[in-house]
Coordinates of C-alpha atoms in Angstrom, one line a residue:
Chain G
M1431 CA -131.4 -89.3 -79.7
K1432 CA -133.1 -89.9 -76.8
R1433 CA -132.4 -89.4 -73.3
S1434 CA -134.4 -90.5 -70.4
S1435 CA -133.3 -90.0 -67.0
V1436 CA -135.4 -90.4 -63.6
F1437 CA -134.9 -88.7 -60.3
L1438 CA -134.7 -91.5 -57.5
F1439 CA -133.3 -89.8 -55.1
G1440 CA -135.1 -87.5 -52.4
L1441 CA -135.2 -83.6 -52.6
F1442 CA -135.2 -81.9 -49.2
L1443 CA -136.8 -78.4 -49.0
V1444 CA -137.7 -77.2 -46.1
L1445 CA -140.2 -74.7 -47.0
L1446 CA -139.5 -72.0 -44.0
N1447 CA -139.2 -69.1 -46.2
G1448 CA -142.1 -70.3 -48.3
P1449 CA -144.9 -67.7 -48.2
S1450 CA -147.4 -70.3 -47.3
A1451 CA -145.4 -72.3 -44.5
R1452 CA -143.9 -69.0 -43.2
S1453 CA -146.6 -68.3 -40.8
Q1454 CA -146.4 -72.1 -39.7
G1455 CA -143.4 -73.2 -39.8
C1456 CA -143.0 -76.4 -41.1
A1457 CA -140.9 -78.7 -43.5
T1458 CA -141.7 -81.0 -46.4
T1459 CA -140.2 -83.3 -48.7
L1460 CA -140.6 -83.5 -52.2
S1461 CA -139.4 -86.4 -54.1
P1462 CA -139.5 -86.1 -58.1
H1463 CA -140.1 -88.8 -60.1
F1464 CA -139.7 -87.0 -63.5
S1465 CA -138.2 -88.0 -66.8
V1466 CA -137.2 -86.0 -70.3
D1467 CA -137.7 -87.7 -73.4
N1468 CA -135.9 -85.9 -76.2
S1469 CA -136.3 -87.5 -80.3
V1470 CA -134.9 -86.3 -83.6
A1471 CA -136.8 -87.0 -86.9
R1472 CA -136.2 -86.0 -90.4
D1473 CA -137.8 -85.7 -93.5
G1474 CA -135.6 -84.6 -96.8
T1475 CA -133.5 -81.9 -95.2
T1476 CA -136.1 -80.8 -92.3
I1477 CA -135.2 -82.0 -88.9
Y1478 CA -137.6 -82.2 -86.7
T1479 CA -137.1 -82.4 -82.4
A1480 CA -139.3 -83.1 -79.9
V1481 CA -138.7 -83.0 -75.9
S1482 CA -141.2 -84.3 -73.8
M1483 CA -141.2 -83.7 -69.7
Q1484 CA -143.5 -86.0 -67.5
G1485 CA -143.5 -87.3 -64.0
Y1486 CA -145.0 -86.0 -60.7
A1487 CA -143.6 -85.9 -57.0
S1488 CA -143.9 -87.5 -54.1
V1489 CA -145.0 -84.8 -51.1
A1490 CA -144.1 -86.0 -47.5
Q1491 CA -145.7 -83.2 -45.6
G1492 CA -144.5 -82.3 -42.0
P1493 CA -146.7 -81.4 -39.1
G1494 CA -148.1 -78.1 -39.3
C1495 CA -147.6 -77.4 -43.0
N1496 CA -150.4 -77.0 -45.4
M1497 CA -149.5 -77.7 -49.0
S1498 CA -153.3 -77.0 -50.1
T1499 CA -152.3 -73.7 -51.6
A1500 CA -149.4 -75.2 -53.3
T1501 CA -149.7 -76.0 -57.3
H1502 CA -147.1 -77.6 -59.7
H1503 CA -146.7 -77.9 -63.4
V1504 CA -143.8 -78.7 -65.5
G1505 CA -141.9 -77.4 -68.1
A1506 CA -139.9 -78.9 -71.5
E1507 CA -137.5 -76.5 -73.4
N1508 CA -136.5 -77.3 -76.7
K1509 CA -133.6 -74.8 -78.1
L1510 CA -132.8 -75.6 -81.7
N1511 CA -130.1 -73.7 -83.3
N1512 CA -129.6 -71.6 -80.2
I1513 CA -133.6 -70.3 -80.5
D1514 CA -135.2 -71.1 -77.2
H1515 CA -138.8 -72.8 -77.1
W1516 CA -140.8 -73.9 -73.8
T1517 CA -143.7 -75.2 -73.6
Y1518 CA -145.6 -75.8 -70.2
S1519 CA -148.3 -78.1 -68.5
A1520 CA -151.3 -76.7 -66.7
N1521 CA -150.8 -76.1 -63.0
G1522 CA -152.4 -78.8 -60.7
C1523 CA -152.0 -80.5 -57.4
P1524 CA -148.7 -81.0 -55.9
T1525 CA -148.8 -84.9 -56.3
C1526 CA -150.4 -84.8 -59.8
Y1527 CA -148.7 -86.5 -62.7
F1528 CA -147.9 -83.9 -65.3
S1529 CA -146.8 -83.8 -68.9
A1530 CA -145.2 -81.2 -71.6
T1531 CA -144.3 -81.7 -74.8
N1532 CA -142.5 -79.5 -77.5
N1533 CA -142.0 -79.8 -80.8
E1534 CA -139.5 -77.6 -83.2
Q1535 CA -138.2 -78.0 -86.9
I1536 CA -135.8 -76.5 -89.0
I1537 CA -134.7 -76.5 -92.2
G1538 CA -131.2 -78.1 -92.4
V1539 CA -128.3 -76.8 -94.8
P1540 CA -125.6 -79.7 -95.8
G1541 CA -122.6 -79.1 -94.3
I1542 CA -124.2 -76.9 -91.3
V1543 CA -124.1 -78.0 -87.7
Y1544 CA -127.1 -76.7 -85.5
P1545 CA -126.9 -76.9 -81.9
W1546 CA -129.7 -78.6 -80.0
N1547 CA -130.1 -78.2 -75.9
W1548 CA -133.2 -80.1 -74.1
D1549 CA -134.5 -79.4 -70.4
G1550 CA -137.6 -80.2 -68.6
I1551 CA -138.0 -78.7 -65.3
A1552 CA -140.6 -79.0 -62.3
I1553 CA -141.9 -75.9 -60.6
C1554 CA -143.8 -75.4 -57.2
S1555 CA -145.3 -72.4 -56.6
I1556 CA -144.2 -72.1 -53.4
V1557 CA -140.1 -73.1 -53.6
G1558 CA -140.0 -72.6 -57.4
T1559 CA -137.9 -75.2 -59.7
F1560 CA -137.4 -78.1 -57.8
S1561 CA -136.4 -80.8 -60.4
G1562 CA -134.3 -80.1 -63.4
I1563 CA -133.1 -82.7 -66.4
G1564 CA -131.3 -81.7 -69.4
G1565 CA -128.7 -82.2 -71.8
G1566 CA -127.3 -81.2 -75.4
G1567 CA -125.9 -82.2 -78.3
S1568 CA -125.4 -81.4 -82.5
L1569 CA -127.6 -81.9 -85.2
P1570 CA -125.7 -82.1 -89.0
G1571 CA -127.7 -80.4 -91.8
C1572 CA -128.3 -83.5 -93.6
K1573 CA -130.6 -84.7 -96.5
A1574 CA -132.2 -87.9 -95.1
P1575 CA -135.2 -89.9 -95.6
A1576 CA -138.0 -90.1 -93.6
K1577 CA -139.3 -93.6 -94.6
E1578 CA -137.7 -97.0 -95.3
T1579 CA -139.6 -99.9 -96.2
T1580 CA -138.4 -103.4 -96.0
V1581 CA -139.1 -106.0 -98.6
D1582 CA -138.1 -109.9 -98.0
V1583 CA -136.5 -111.3 -101.1
G1584 CA -136.1 -114.9 -99.9
F1585 CA -133.8 -117.1 -98.4
Y1586 CA -130.5 -117.4 -100.3
P1587 CA -129.2 -120.9 -99.1
A1588 CA -125.6 -120.6 -100.1
S1589 CA -125.2 -118.3 -97.0
F1590 CA -128.2 -119.6 -95.3
R1591 CA -129.6 -115.6 -94.6
E1592 CA -133.2 -114.2 -95.1
R1593 CA -132.1 -111.3 -97.3
F1594 CA -133.9 -108.1 -97.4
E1595 CA -133.8 -105.0 -99.8
M1596 CA -134.7 -101.4 -98.5
T1597 CA -136.5 -98.3 -100.4
L1598 CA -135.8 -94.9 -99.1
S1599 CA -138.3 -91.7 -99.8
D1600 CA -139.1 -88.8 -97.8
T1601 CA -142.0 -86.2 -99.2
N1602 CA -140.3 -84.2 -101.2
K1603 CA -139.3 -87.1 -103.1
D1604 CA -135.4 -86.7 -103.2
T1605 CA -132.9 -89.2 -104.3
F1606 CA -130.3 -90.5 -102.2
D1607 CA -128.3 -92.3 -104.7
G1608 CA -124.7 -92.2 -104.4
A1609 CA -124.6 -91.5 -100.5
T1610 CA -124.2 -94.7 -98.3
V1611 CA -126.1 -95.6 -95.4
K1612 CA -124.6 -97.8 -92.2
E1613 CA -125.8 -100.0 -89.7
V1614 CA -124.8 -99.4 -86.1
T1615 CA -125.9 -100.7 -82.8
A1616 CA -129.0 -98.6 -81.2
S1617 CA -128.5 -100.3 -77.7
P1618 CA -127.3 -103.7 -76.9
G1619 CA -130.1 -106.2 -77.9
S1620 CA -131.6 -109.6 -76.1
N1621 CA -130.7 -113.3 -76.7
T1622 CA -133.9 -116.0 -75.0
C1623 CA -131.6 -118.5 -77.2
W1624 CA -128.6 -118.0 -75.3
W1625 CA -126.9 -119.6 -72.0
S1626 CA -123.6 -119.0 -70.9
T1627 CA -121.1 -121.4 -73.0
L1628 CA -123.2 -121.2 -76.1
G1629 CA -120.3 -118.8 -77.5
L1630 CA -122.8 -116.2 -79.3
A1631 CA -123.6 -113.3 -77.4
Q1632 CA -126.1 -112.6 -74.6
H1633 CA -126.6 -109.0 -75.7
P1634 CA -126.0 -109.1 -79.6
G1635 CA -125.3 -105.9 -81.8
V1636 CA -125.0 -105.5 -85.4
T1637 CA -122.4 -106.6 -87.7
G1638 CA -121.4 -102.8 -89.1
S1639 CA -121.9 -103.0 -92.6
S1640 CA -122.7 -100.3 -95.0
W1641 CA -124.3 -100.4 -98.3
P1642 CA -124.3 -97.9 -101.4
I1643 CA -127.9 -96.4 -102.1
G1644 CA -128.7 -96.7 -106.2
S1645 CA -128.3 -100.4 -106.3
V1646 CA -129.3 -103.8 -104.6
N1647 CA -126.6 -106.4 -104.8
G1648 CA -125.2 -104.5 -107.8
T1649 CA -128.1 -104.0 -109.8
P1650 CA -129.2 -100.1 -110.2
N1651 CA -132.4 -99.5 -108.4
A1652 CA -133.1 -95.6 -107.6
N1653 CA -132.8 -95.0 -103.6
Q1654 CA -132.8 -98.3 -102.9
W1655 CA -130.3 -100.4 -101.3
G1656 CA -129.6 -104.3 -99.9
Y1657 CA -129.1 -106.4 -99.5
D1658 CA -129.3 -106.9 -95.8
S1659 CA -128.6 -110.8 -95.2
I1660 CA -129.6 -111.6 -91.7
G1661 CA -129.3 -115.2 -89.7
W1662 CA -127.6 -117.6 -87.7
N1663 CA -125.7 -120.4 -89.9
L1664 CA -126.9 -123.8 -89.6
V1665 CA -124.1 -125.0 -87.3
D1666 CA -125.4 -122.1 -85.1
L1667 CA -129.0 -123.0 -85.2
D1668 CA -128.2 -126.7 -85.0
T1669 CA -126.3 -126.2 -81.3
I1670 CA -129.5 -124.0 -80.6
V1671 CA -132.0 -126.5 -81.3
Q1672 CA -129.5 -129.4 -79.9
G1673 CA -128.2 -128.2 -76.9
G1674 CA -131.3 -125.6 -76.1
P1675 CA -133.2 -128.1 -74.0
T1676 CA -130.8 -129.5 -72.2
H1677 CA -129.3 -125.9 -71.0
G1678 CA -133.0 -124.9 -69.8
I1679 CA -134.2 -122.8 -73.1
T1680 CA -137.3 -122.7 -74.0
F1681 CA -138.5 -122.8 -77.6
P1682 CA -139.4 -120.7 -79.6
C1683 CA -136.3 -118.4 -78.4
V1684 CA -136.0 -115.3 -80.2
I1685 CA -133.0 -113.0 -80.8
T1686 CA -133.4 -109.3 -80.9
I1687 CA -130.9 -106.8 -82.5
H1688 CA -131.7 -103.1 -82.3
Q1689 CA -130.3 -101.9 -85.4
E1690 CA -129.9 -98.1 -85.8
M1691 CA -129.7 -97.2 -89.5
Q1692 CA -127.3 -93.7 -90.8
I1693 CA -127.1 -92.1 -93.6
Q1694 CA -124.1 -90.5 -95.3
C1695 CA -124.4 -86.7 -95.1
N1696 CA -123.4 -84.6 -98.0
G1697 CA -120.7 -86.7 -99.2
S1698 CA -118.8 -86.2 -95.9
T1699 CA -117.7 -88.6 -93.5
T1700 CA -120.5 -87.6 -91.3
Y1701 CA -123.4 -89.5 -90.8
T1702 CA -126.9 -89.1 -89.4
K1703 CA -129.6 -91.6 -88.0
Y1704 CA -132.8 -91.6 -89.9
R1705 CA -134.4 -94.6 -88.4
T1706 CA -133.8 -97.7 -86.0
N1707 CA -134.9 -101.2 -86.9
D1708 CA -135.4 -104.5 -84.8
I1709 CA -134.4 -107.4 -86.3
T1710 CA -135.8 -110.5 -84.8
I1711 CA -134.5 -114.0 -85.4
T1712 CA -137.1 -116.6 -84.2
V1713 CA -135.6 -120.3 -83.9
D1714 CA -137.7 -123.5 -82.9
R1715 CA -137.5 -126.9 -82.6
N1716 CA -139.7 -130.1 -83.5
P1717 CA -139.7 -128.7 -86.3
N1718 CA -136.8 -126.6 -86.4
S1719 CA -137.4 -123.6 -87.9
E1720 CA -135.6 -119.8 -88.0
E1721 CA -137.7 -116.9 -89.0
V1722 CA -136.0 -113.6 -89.6
C1723 CA -138.0 -110.4 -89.7
R1724 CA -136.8 -106.7 -90.2
D1725 CA -138.4 -103.7 -88.7
L1726 CA -141.9 -104.8 -88.1
T1727 CA -143.1 -102.0 -86.1
G1728 CA -142.5 -99.8 -88.9
D1729 CA -142.8 -100.9 -92.6
G1730 CA -140.9 -103.8 -92.4
D1731 CA -140.9 -107.8 -93.3
C1732 CA -140.5 -111.0 -92.4
G1733 CA -139.3 -114.4 -94.6
I1734 CA -141.2 -117.4 -94.4
P1735 CA -140.0 -119.9 -91.4
E1736 CA -137.3 -121.7 -92.7
G1737 CA -136.9 -125.5 -91.6
F1738 CA -133.4 -127.5 -91.1
A1739 CA -132.7 -130.6 -89.7
Y1740 CA -129.0 -132.6 -89.4
L1741 CA -127.9 -135.5 -91.6
T1742 CA -124.5 -137.8 -91.3
D1743 CA -122.1 -137.0 -94.3
D1744 CA -119.9 -139.7 -95.6
S1745 CA -117.0 -138.7 -93.4
G1746 CA -119.2 -139.2 -90.2
F1747 CA -119.6 -135.7 -89.1
E1748 CA -122.8 -134.4 -88.9
V1749 CA -123.8 -132.2 -91.5
A1750 CA -126.5 -129.5 -91.2
R1751 CA -129.0 -128.9 -94.3
V1752 CA -131.8 -127.4 -95.3
F1753 CA -135.4 -128.9 -95.3
S1754 CA -136.9 -126.9 -98.3
S1755 CA -135.9 -123.5 -99.8
I1756 CA -139.2 -122.4 -101.5
D1757 CA -138.9 -119.3 -99.6
T1758 CA -138.2 -116.5 -102.7
G1759 CA -139.9 -113.8 -101.2
H1760 CA -142.9 -112.6 -99.6
R1761 CA -144.5 -109.7 -98.0
R1762 CA -146.0 -109.8 -94.5
G1763 CA -149.7 -108.9 -94.9
S1764 CA -149.9 -109.5 -98.5
P1765 CA -152.2 -111.9 -100.4
Q1766 CA -149.7 -114.5 -100.2
D1767 CA -149.8 -115.0 -96.5
Chain E
M283 CA -134.6 -146.1 -35.7
R284 CA -137.0 -143.7 -37.5
R285 CA -135.2 -140.9 -36.2
L286 CA -131.7 -142.7 -37.8
I287 CA -133.0 -143.0 -41.0
G288 CA -134.5 -139.7 -41.0
F289 CA -131.1 -138.3 -40.4
W290 CA -129.2 -140.1 -43.1
L291 CA -132.3 -138.8 -45.5
L292 CA -131.5 -135.7 -44.6
L293 CA -127.8 -135.7 -45.4
G294 CA -128.3 -138.4 -48.2
V295 CA -131.2 -136.6 -50.7
P296 CA -129.3 -132.7 -50.6
Y297 CA -126.1 -134.4 -51.5
S298 CA -127.8 -136.4 -54.4
L299 CA -129.5 -133.2 -55.6
L300 CA -126.6 -131.1 -55.6
A301 CA -124.8 -134.0 -57.8
Q302 CA -127.2 -134.1 -60.3
A303 CA -128.5 -130.7 -60.4
P304 CA -125.5 -127.8 -59.3
A305 CA -126.4 -124.3 -58.8
K306 CA -126.0 -122.2 -61.5
P307 CA -124.0 -119.1 -60.6
S308 CA -125.0 -116.0 -61.6
H309 CA -122.2 -115.3 -65.0
M310 CA -121.7 -112.0 -66.8
D311 CA -121.2 -112.4 -70.3
V312 CA -118.7 -109.5 -70.6
G313 CA -116.2 -108.6 -67.7
V314 CA -116.4 -105.1 -66.2
I315 CA -113.4 -102.6 -65.7
S316 CA -112.9 -100.0 -62.8
H317 CA -110.6 -97.1 -63.2
E318 CA -108.9 -96.0 -60.1
A319 CA -105.8 -93.8 -59.2
T320 CA -103.9 -96.8 -58.9
G321 CA -104.8 -98.3 -61.9
G322 CA -107.6 -100.2 -63.6
T323 CA -109.0 -103.6 -62.0
L324 CA -110.9 -105.8 -64.3
T325 CA -113.8 -108.2 -62.8
A326 CA -115.1 -111.6 -64.5
N327 CA -117.5 -114.0 -63.7
N328 CA -117.8 -116.6 -66.6
P329 CA -117.4 -120.2 -67.4
R330 CA -114.5 -118.6 -69.4
P331 CA -113.7 -116.2 -67.5
L332 CA -110.5 -115.1 -69.1
M333 CA -112.3 -114.7 -72.8
S334 CA -114.8 -112.4 -70.8
A335 CA -112.0 -110.3 -69.1
I336 CA -110.6 -110.0 -73.0
T337 CA -113.8 -109.1 -74.8
A338 CA -114.2 -106.4 -71.8
I339 CA -110.6 -104.9 -72.4
N340 CA -111.2 -105.1 -76.4
E341 CA -114.5 -102.9 -75.7
E342 CA -112.5 -100.6 -73.1
Y343 CA -109.5 -99.7 -75.2
G344 CA -110.7 -100.5 -78.9
W345 CA -108.1 -103.4 -79.0
T346 CA -108.1 -106.3 -81.5
V347 CA -107.5 -109.4 -79.3
D348 CA -108.7 -113.1 -80.4
F349 CA -109.5 -115.6 -78.1
E350 CA -108.9 -119.3 -78.4
D351 CA -109.6 -122.4 -76.3
P352 CA -107.6 -125.2 -75.1
P353 CA -109.6 -128.7 -76.0
Y354 CA -110.7 -129.3 -72.3
R355 CA -111.2 -132.7 -71.9
S356 CA -111.1 -133.7 -67.8
N357 CA -113.1 -133.3 -64.7
F358 CA -111.0 -130.6 -63.8
D359 CA -112.0 -128.5 -66.5
L360 CA -115.3 -128.8 -67.2
I361 CA -118.3 -129.9 -65.0
D362 CA -122.5 -130.3 -65.3
D363 CA -124.2 -127.9 -66.9
T364 CA -127.6 -130.3 -67.4
A365 CA -130.9 -128.1 -66.9
P366 CA -132.6 -129.7 -63.3
Q367 CA -135.8 -129.7 -65.6
W368 CA -134.3 -131.4 -68.4
R369 CA -132.3 -134.1 -66.0
A370 CA -135.5 -134.7 -64.0
E371 CA -137.2 -135.8 -67.7
H372 CA -133.9 -137.8 -68.7
P373 CA -132.8 -139.0 -65.6
N374 CA -130.5 -141.5 -67.4
A375 CA -129.2 -139.4 -70.4
K376 CA -125.7 -138.0 -70.8
G377 CA -126.3 -134.2 -70.2
V378 CA -124.1 -131.4 -71.2
T379 CA -121.4 -130.0 -69.4
R380 CA -119.7 -126.5 -69.5
V381 CA -116.0 -124.8 -68.9
S382 CA -115.6 -124.8 -65.3
G383 CA -114.6 -121.4 -64.8
G384 CA -115.5 -118.6 -62.5
L385 CA -114.5 -115.3 -61.2
F386 CA -112.0 -113.5 -62.0
K387 CA -110.3 -110.7 -60.9
S388 CA -106.9 -108.7 -61.7
S389 CA -105.1 -105.3 -61.4
F390 CA -103.5 -103.7 -64.3
P391 CA -101.3 -100.4 -64.7
E392 CA -103.6 -98.2 -66.8
P393 CA -102.5 -98.4 -70.8
S394 CA -102.2 -94.7 -70.8
T395 CA -99.3 -94.5 -68.4
I396 CA -97.2 -97.2 -70.2
S397 CA -94.9 -95.6 -72.4
D398 CA -94.2 -99.1 -74.8
N399 CA -95.9 -102.0 -75.8
A400 CA -98.9 -101.0 -73.3
E401 CA -101.0 -103.5 -75.0
E402 CA -98.8 -106.4 -74.9
Q403 CA -97.7 -105.2 -71.2
V404 CA -101.4 -105.3 -69.9
L405 CA -102.6 -108.5 -71.9
Q406 CA -99.4 -110.1 -70.2
K407 CA -100.6 -109.1 -66.5
L408 CA -104.3 -110.1 -67.4
V409 CA -103.0 -114.0 -68.5
S410 CA -100.3 -114.1 -66.0
D411 CA -103.0 -113.3 -63.1
Y412 CA -105.1 -115.7 -64.9
N413 CA -102.5 -118.3 -65.1
A414 CA -102.6 -118.2 -61.7
T415 CA -106.1 -118.9 -60.5
G416 CA -107.8 -122.4 -60.2
N417 CA -109.8 -121.3 -63.6
P418 CA -109.6 -123.7 -66.3
G419 CA -106.6 -123.3 -68.8
R420 CA -103.3 -122.4 -68.8
F421 CA -102.7 -119.1 -71.8
A422 CA -100.2 -117.4 -73.3
I423 CA -100.2 -113.9 -75.9
R424 CA -99.3 -114.2 -79.2
K425 CA -98.5 -111.2 -81.3
E426 CA -100.7 -111.9 -84.6
E427 CA -99.5 -108.2 -86.5
E428 CA -99.0 -104.9 -85.6
G429 CA -102.0 -103.9 -83.2
R430 CA -103.5 -107.7 -83.2
Y431 CA -103.0 -110.0 -80.6
A432 CA -104.4 -113.7 -79.6
V433 CA -104.8 -115.3 -75.9
V434 CA -104.3 -118.6 -77.1
G435 CA -105.0 -121.8 -74.8
V436 CA -101.6 -124.1 -74.7
A437 CA -102.7 -126.3 -71.5
R438 CA -105.3 -127.9 -69.8
K439 CA -105.6 -130.1 -66.8
D440 CA -105.3 -133.9 -67.2
A441 CA -107.3 -136.8 -65.6
T442 CA -105.1 -136.6 -62.3
G443 CA -105.6 -132.9 -62.4
K444 CA -102.0 -131.9 -63.1
D445 CA -101.5 -129.3 -66.3
E446 CA -101.1 -130.8 -69.4
P447 CA -99.6 -128.7 -72.7
V448 CA -101.7 -128.7 -75.4
E449 CA -101.2 -127.8 -79.4
V450 CA -102.5 -124.3 -80.5
L451 CA -104.8 -125.5 -83.2
L452 CA -104.5 -122.2 -85.3
D453 CA -100.4 -122.6 -85.6
T454 CA -101.0 -125.9 -87.6
P455 CA -99.1 -125.8 -90.7
I456 CA -101.8 -126.5 -93.5
S457 CA -102.2 -126.5 -97.1
M458 CA -104.8 -125.5 -99.3
T459 CA -104.8 -124.5 -103.0
E460 CA -104.8 -120.7 -104.1
Q461 CA -107.6 -120.2 -105.9
R462 CA -110.9 -117.5 -106.3
R463 CA -113.4 -118.7 -103.7
T464 CA -115.8 -117.0 -101.6
A465 CA -114.8 -115.2 -98.7
K466 CA -117.0 -117.7 -96.8
A467 CA -115.9 -120.2 -99.2
T468 CA -112.2 -120.0 -98.3
L469 CA -112.7 -119.9 -94.4
Q470 CA -114.3 -123.0 -94.9
A471 CA -111.7 -124.5 -96.4
I472 CA -109.4 -123.2 -94.0
V473 CA -111.2 -124.9 -91.2
D474 CA -111.6 -128.1 -93.3
A475 CA -107.8 -128.2 -93.8
I476 CA -107.4 -128.1 -90.0
S477 CA -110.0 -130.5 -89.4
A478 CA -107.8 -132.7 -91.5
K479 CA -104.8 -132.3 -90.3
T480 CA -105.3 -132.7 -87.0
G481 CA -108.4 -134.6 -86.8
V482 CA -110.1 -132.2 -84.5
K483 CA -113.5 -131.1 -86.4
V484 CA -113.9 -127.6 -86.8
Y485 CA -117.0 -126.1 -87.4
L486 CA -117.7 -122.5 -89.1
G487 CA -119.9 -120.5 -87.1
T488 CA -121.7 -117.7 -88.1
I489 CA -120.3 -114.7 -89.3
G490 CA -122.1 -111.3 -89.0
L491 CA -125.8 -111.8 -87.6
S492 CA -127.5 -108.7 -88.4
S493 CA -125.7 -108.1 -91.7
D494 CA -123.2 -110.6 -93.9
P495 CA -120.0 -108.6 -93.9
L496 CA -118.5 -111.3 -96.2
H497 CA -121.4 -110.4 -98.3
D498 CA -120.0 -112.1 -101.9
L499 CA -116.5 -111.1 -101.3
E500 CA -113.9 -113.1 -103.4
L501 CA -110.5 -114.0 -102.7
E502 CA -107.6 -115.5 -104.0
I503 CA -105.8 -117.3 -100.7
G504 CA -103.8 -120.4 -100.3
G505 CA -100.4 -122.0 -99.7
T506 CA -98.6 -124.9 -99.0
N507 CA -97.4 -125.6 -95.0
V508 CA -98.9 -122.0 -94.2
P509 CA -99.8 -121.7 -90.2
A510 CA -103.7 -121.6 -90.3
R511 CA -103.7 -118.4 -88.3
T512 CA -101.6 -116.6 -91.5
L513 CA -104.2 -117.9 -93.7
L514 CA -107.2 -116.5 -91.6
L515 CA -105.6 -113.3 -91.0
Q516 CA -105.2 -113.0 -94.5
V517 CA -109.0 -113.5 -95.0
I518 CA -110.0 -111.0 -92.1
N519 CA -107.9 -108.2 -93.4
Q520 CA -109.0 -108.5 -97.1
A521 CA -112.8 -108.6 -95.9
S522 CA -111.9 -105.3 -93.7
N523 CA -111.5 -103.5 -97.5
S524 CA -114.7 -104.7 -98.9
Q525 CA -117.3 -102.5 -100.2
Y526 CA -119.7 -103.5 -97.8
F527 CA -117.6 -103.8 -94.3
R528 CA -114.7 -101.8 -93.2
G529 CA -114.5 -102.8 -89.9
I530 CA -112.2 -105.3 -88.1
L531 CA -113.4 -108.9 -87.3
I532 CA -112.1 -110.8 -84.2
W533 CA -112.6 -114.1 -83.7
R534 CA -113.2 -116.4 -81.1
L535 CA -112.2 -120.5 -81.1
L536 CA -114.5 -122.2 -78.8
F537 CA -114.1 -126.2 -78.0
N538 CA -117.3 -127.9 -77.1
A539 CA -116.0 -130.9 -75.0
D540 CA -119.3 -132.4 -75.8
D541 CA -119.3 -132.8 -79.1
N542 CA -115.5 -132.9 -78.9
A543 CA -115.4 -130.2 -81.8
Y544 CA -114.4 -126.2 -82.2
A545 CA -116.5 -123.9 -83.5
L546 CA -114.8 -120.9 -85.3
R547 CA -117.0 -117.4 -85.1
L548 CA -116.1 -114.3 -86.8
N549 CA -117.5 -110.7 -84.7
S550 CA -116.9 -107.0 -85.1
A551 CA -114.6 -105.1 -83.0
T552 CA -116.1 -102.5 -81.0
I553 CA -115.4 -100.1 -78.3
R554 CA -117.4 -98.3 -75.8
D555 CA -117.8 -94.8 -76.3
T556 CA -120.0 -91.6 -75.9
D557 CA -121.8 -90.0 -78.6
A558 CA -122.2 -86.2 -79.0
T559 CA -124.9 -86.0 -76.7
G560 CA -123.2 -87.8 -74.3
R561 CA -125.1 -91.1 -75.0
P562 CA -123.4 -94.2 -74.1
V563 CA -122.7 -96.0 -77.6
V564 CA -121.1 -99.0 -79.0
R565 CA -118.9 -98.0 -81.9
L566 CA -117.7 -100.5 -84.5
L567 CA -113.9 -100.3 -84.8
E568 CA -112.7 -99.5 -88.8
R569 CA -109.8 -100.1 -90.2
K570 CA -107.1 -97.3 -90.2

């Protein structure tokens, strides 16, 4: 729920009607360089919205103009459930950098949808508003976790994937059992292991799985879900480490997926975002290894780097094998590290 | 005399550099579609331009179209793709090749303006336009089931540069015992059966990177002399009805000439869309 826009085009303002310019007859060009960020966070049924406006203006002053008396400031609008809120920065010089942030919150009722509009404006004391960037949307009332903790539970050789289990929580210690979480692509990822004929995505997204909350792999566990099983299989890992050098790949190479997690609202088909995680898969060669991490910028975890190699089977085909599979789960930052 | 030697050096050195280190064109992972009053225009620039175009079409209209390479072999379809630095360090090593495709453009009527079989007509137009270019491979459309198509490689260039028809690998009739297996084991059994029947090695690539859509799913699939495509579709359709995955899987069957082998990979079908706030998003297609 983050949107950022930057005005890169020039805004021509002829200040002939401005109070300070009227007596002098000057023209001045203001080029705005502002952006608006907005974000939504949830904790149980509480919805937190934030809007921030920041940036500056370039001023190309024409002959005879006197901008010394002008001041600028910015404002951030956060209109939640049709109730308008504004926060303004202090006044400053026309080329100064400004920032203003407005934070609001509301207790959401499951089933109700709340309109939300945001706006950022830049105001000149002479000509008034000269830049405006805004948008709108809607926020469903929904019980959602404030926190998701990821724990690595080890490498699973049968599918060659690192498995993670997650625990959801909020301040009110709500239960989320019975709802479903699903993954969507927050934004296209990146892949430094990629070359044009690899056959793997240059900008990887998520698979699109969903999981019931209240059990992990079929075993009941309150407010937990899983496994999220992540990683390349051995065929693709081998392709990367064997073909990478000849295609100019530098090792270790890293795949990053931006995984947005959403939770089902009130048993309906509506889902709402509660977190965006970065999944990273780091592939190295000589020795070959794959390390999978989930949500390291949050309360996340990594698996132990898993080694792999190639052998030749009875049929003459090369088959991949795992060097060792001692990884039965650990917690990054724990005494085991 | 020195001038003459210098002249030949000037001519010869760049030529040898070009032969060893081909210039890397700027490729796009996915094609781009623009919309005009007269219809859509698709631009792809990729070693496999038709696959790039099909991916763009899938994501633009939410279609489900699989893609299958022909087994490229000749220098008319393949070019050297060895990184210059690696080549300099390994002057006598074999290096690697890539499919030699590049720019491909096609114009097509907007599907919304076509009354019948819009998907098939647009795909036919794309493939027909592609087959008229000098890009590698010749392709055909297969309707696999309602709402699902495959673009399959049906010809490649031979050693003299002439089109040479090839068998479509997934049309191969295979036999496998109908028994309960995990979905991944079932897919492995399918590619193994294709390899055994045709002698062409087929590897099973990654299926879902950020999560496992097959997640311990068990299936009971098999048959005698059944086209591999039919069995593959059965796996995919059942996988889309699991507890953990409601999406649609599409496949890419790509040939690696350096390994003389295919890799079969399954990805989630997606569509480009905007969310309630107008933000562009990539939405996963779900089975209806």
